[in-house]
Amino acid sequence: MKQIKPLLLYALFPLLALYGCESRALSEYNNDPMDNFDALWETLDTRYCYFESRGINWNEQYGTYATRAKKCKTVIELFYVMWDMLDVLNDGHVNLYTPFDVSRSSGWYEDYPSNFSESLIYSDRYLGNDYRMSGGFHYGLINNREIGYIRYSSFSNGFSSAGLFYIDYMFSDCKGIILDVRNNGGGQLDNSAALASCFFKEKTVTGYMRHKTGPGHNDFSAPTPTYVDPSTQRIDWSDKKVVVLCNRRSYSATNDFIVKMLMAPNAVVMGGITGGGGGMPLSSELPNGWLVRFSAVPQYDAWMQEIEFGVEPQILVNITPEDLEKGVDTIIEAAIEEIKKENI
Amino acid sequence: MKKSLIIILLIYIFLPLSSQERDKITLNNVWAFGVGKMELYDSYLSPALYSGLAYTWDATHSAFYRCSNQRVSWRNHNHIGYSSTLNPAFSSAMDYLELSIGYGSYYHFRPAKGLIFRVGGELDLEGGIKYMARNINNIASADIAINLSIGGAARYVLNFKNFSLGFEYEISTPAIGCMFVPQMGQSYYEIYLNMSSTLRHVVHFSSFNNKRGLDSNLMIDLMFNGFTLRLGGKYEYLEWHANNLYFSRRLMNGYIGTVVDLHLFGGTQSRNRSSMSYL
């Protein structure tokens, strides 16, 4: 019996240690207004990736908005205090989703020329009504069937290799291609890489990404390269003249696509500055079940420059009010001229 | 294809028998279905504790290595589980699918008639995936681990005229192994893009410092002539952390199953109650 007692103690020790640590993994927040506010502030504090780049003192924001949050009497009031706090970040990838509203950042595109009119694109001068659709693409021949035009409105909508083959067949006699990603708010980075790979001759480093490795504002991993690899795509448009159209609302995955296309050998990027959104967003939630989305994985171009605040096109063109009145898309017209110039 | 799968499965189950004496081999098989409550915490996906219904299916095969020396046995344990859980606000769902395969060896003590203790270890390969449709980019989290677990059990059998009753309590804890945990803000897309350079940051040595758990089972076997019904209750708690991410899993369930002894190679003469149900 004397021998068994120490054995039992040894056997019980790991179990006692186990239960001593159990509570560590459980949620530390209750579902009251200040706990929800604290959870939101802390989630951003530990996981948001652009405090330094945006020059924001997040601790200072806590002092300002916690005072207001304490006075809230309804969840709707609390939501608007949280919205105001998130708006300080001025980041289109930061949203708070509730059953009654979604917070969003203001000012990142409203203060720029829109450079986009859907009614012009689908007017008889350009795509008209008899355009074709393949996956997320609307495409057709414009300018006396000399130029192929693809309208891609969201990188959330995929496309297939088969679809690209049909487009390639239709565009086989074209002088060049216009790829219009204006007002494309982004979507999947996979689609951005897959589409860009049609325009490259060889595997190319087009950028870098990092991620948070700890709760500190500067706890980042070493940058890892991102590539565009044409061997993954069976369509080769690298010898065709391509003009990519963008504007301020070309955001997130579209911004990433523009960064890639700036390195494509025969491509020209034209239009207005993109919206940015270089940080891949992740999400979390508050104790009351509201979802929060935030930039978490910063991305850079091939020279390790920030792309969060937008990318300048190679040729800056704005739609003029006069052209708009005449039913002319100044940017498409400039793209047509650019392609014709190459083919003289 | 179907035939190949069946052959592989048979080899997988019966391979350990090759080292046994070719007489009186009794393969003890347990199949059990359970329903219970699962609590999941995965700080990669959410800071909230999710809970909901869990369904489990377990298949366990065991036998003594040598019938002439019924001290050391092997065991193969296969587990599949599915849980459908919700956050405390009932505004988001997390589905969890888990699979594990384990092989272990146990040493048996028999201090008194009808009473048996066994202690040993088991090497488990575990895989699981949690899926949260509502999340953005971090919609899934993978649990992949190899563990060497240590454990033991106590079993007592009461024999009646045409009926036996077996009570068993089994407990185990993961002792050492390795596990996959992504870095705190790392997306699976990034892991996929840079698999070779990322691997050293996401594969971790695990032991009591970063992975603690307890898997306990209380079983009652109702052993009729030719048929054994198993009723049981399970409590499993596991928590692990790495890269500033915390995870836990708690399962409490009840299960019902059957225990079948397959008497191999020895014919009817081998039915001498040499199976693990009785000893």
Short mmCIF file of C-alpha atoms in Angstrom, two decimals, chain A residues 14-15 17-19 21-29 31 43 46-47 97 187 189-190 193 209-215 221-222 224-227 260 280-293 296-297 299, chain B residues 39 41 43-50 87-89 91-92 132 134-138 171-173 183-187 189-190 192-194 197-198 201 208-209 212-214 235 237-239 241 243-248 250:
data_model
loop_
_atom_site.label_atom_id
_atom_site.label_comp_id
_atom_site.label_asym_id
_atom_site.label_seq_id
_atom_site.Cartn_x
_atom_site.Cartn_y
_atom_site.Cartn_z
CA PRO A 14 -1.16 15.49 -14.71
CA LEU A 15 -4.91 15.47 -14.21
CA ALA A 17 -2.49 20.23 -13.87
CA LEU A 18 -4.97 19.72 -16.68
CA TYR A 19 -7.94 21.10 -14.80
CA CYS A 21 -5.36 25.22 -16.99
CA GLU A 22 -8.75 24.45 -18.45
CA SER A 23 -10.29 27.90 -18.06
CA ARG A 24 -7.51 29.53 -20.10
CA ALA A 25 -9.06 28.46 -23.37
CA LEU A 26 -12.56 29.66 -22.62
CA SER A 27 -14.01 32.98 -23.67
CA GLU A 28 -13.20 35.71 -21.19
CA TYR A 29 -16.01 38.03 -22.22
CA ASN A 31 -22.35 39.57 -23.35
CA THR A 43 -9.62 41.97 -31.63
CA THR A 46 -4.13 42.23 -31.62
CA ARG A 47 -5.00 41.27 -35.19
CA TYR A 97 -21.90 43.11 -39.41
CA GLY A 187 -13.11 38.77 -54.38
CA LEU A 189 -7.08 36.21 -54.87
CA ASP A 190 -7.03 32.86 -56.67
CA ALA A 193 -3.61 35.13 -59.98
CA MET A 209 2.77 39.07 -48.19
CA ARG A 210 3.27 38.90 -44.45
CA HIS A 211 1.05 37.97 -41.56
CA LYS A 212 0.69 38.73 -37.87
CA THR A 213 2.66 36.35 -35.68
CA GLY A 214 1.70 37.86 -32.35
CA PRO A 215 -0.54 40.45 -30.68
CA SER A 221 6.42 37.34 -40.23
CA ALA A 222 9.14 37.71 -42.83
CA THR A 224 6.99 35.59 -48.50
CA PRO A 225 6.85 36.06 -52.27
CA THR A 226 3.74 35.65 -54.37
CA TYR A 227 4.09 34.55 -57.97
CA LYS A 260 0.35 41.95 -60.99
CA MET A 280 -6.29 40.41 -46.95
CA PRO A 281 -9.20 40.50 -44.51
CA LEU A 282 -9.97 37.91 -41.86
CA SER A 283 -12.91 37.92 -39.49
CA SER A 284 -13.80 37.35 -35.89
CA GLU A 285 -16.86 37.89 -33.74
CA LEU A 286 -18.04 39.62 -30.61
CA PRO A 287 -19.70 37.91 -27.61
CA ASN A 288 -23.09 39.14 -28.88
CA GLY A 289 -22.54 37.35 -32.18
CA TRP A 290 -21.73 40.35 -34.39
CA LEU A 291 -19.12 39.66 -37.05
CA VAL A 292 -16.13 41.93 -37.51
CA ARG A 293 -13.96 41.93 -40.63
CA ALA A 296 -4.96 41.05 -41.31
CA VAL A 297 -2.47 39.99 -43.98
CA GLN A 299 0.50 42.60 -49.12
CA GLU B 39 -17.94 22.33 -27.01
CA TYR B 41 -13.03 26.70 -28.94
CA SER B 43 -9.31 31.23 -31.50
CA TYR B 44 -8.22 31.12 -35.15
CA LEU B 45 -11.87 31.13 -36.14
CA SER B 46 -13.59 32.88 -33.26
CA PRO B 47 -13.09 33.96 -29.65
CA ALA B 48 -16.47 32.43 -28.75
CA LEU B 49 -17.13 29.00 -27.34
CA TYR B 50 -19.32 26.98 -29.71
CA ASN B 87 -22.07 30.34 -30.88
CA PRO B 88 -23.67 31.61 -27.64
CA ALA B 89 -25.64 34.24 -29.59
CA SER B 91 -25.86 33.78 -34.92
CA SER B 92 -23.15 31.57 -36.39
CA MET B 132 -17.53 28.38 -40.31
CA ARG B 134 -19.96 33.05 -41.98
CA ASN B 135 -16.27 33.89 -41.65
CA ILE B 136 -14.35 35.77 -44.32
CA ASN B 137 -11.14 34.11 -45.61
CA ASN B 138 -10.63 32.25 -42.32
CA ILE B 171 -8.59 6.86 -19.09
CA SER B 172 -5.86 8.25 -21.33
CA THR B 173 -3.98 11.47 -21.93
CA GLN B 183 0.54 31.27 -37.22
CA MET B 184 -1.76 33.77 -35.57
CA GLY B 185 -2.76 35.90 -38.55
CA GLN B 186 -1.80 33.48 -41.27
CA SER B 187 -4.33 32.55 -43.90
CA TYR B 189 -4.11 30.61 -48.71
CA GLU B 190 -0.65 31.81 -47.65
CA TYR B 192 -0.83 26.83 -49.50
CA LEU B 193 1.23 29.32 -51.55
CA ASN B 194 4.42 28.83 -49.53
CA SER B 197 8.92 27.67 -46.19
CA THR B 198 5.86 27.77 -43.92
CA HIS B 201 6.35 27.52 -38.43
CA PHE B 208 2.11 18.63 -21.54
CA ASN B 209 3.48 22.16 -21.95
CA ARG B 212 -3.24 18.64 -22.32
CA GLY B 213 -6.14 16.33 -22.43
CA LEU B 214 -8.11 13.64 -20.78
CA TYR B 235 -15.88 12.57 -21.30
CA TYR B 237 -11.35 17.24 -22.94
CA LEU B 238 -8.40 18.42 -24.97
CA GLU B 239 -6.75 21.82 -25.13
CA HIS B 241 -1.97 26.12 -27.98
CA ASN B 243 1.59 30.61 -32.07
CA ASN B 244 -0.65 32.63 -29.70
CA LEU B 245 -3.65 30.58 -30.77
CA TYR B 246 -5.74 28.55 -28.34
CA PHE B 247 -7.94 25.57 -29.02
CA SER B 248 -10.08 23.27 -26.95
CA ARG B 250 -14.88 18.99 -24.90
#
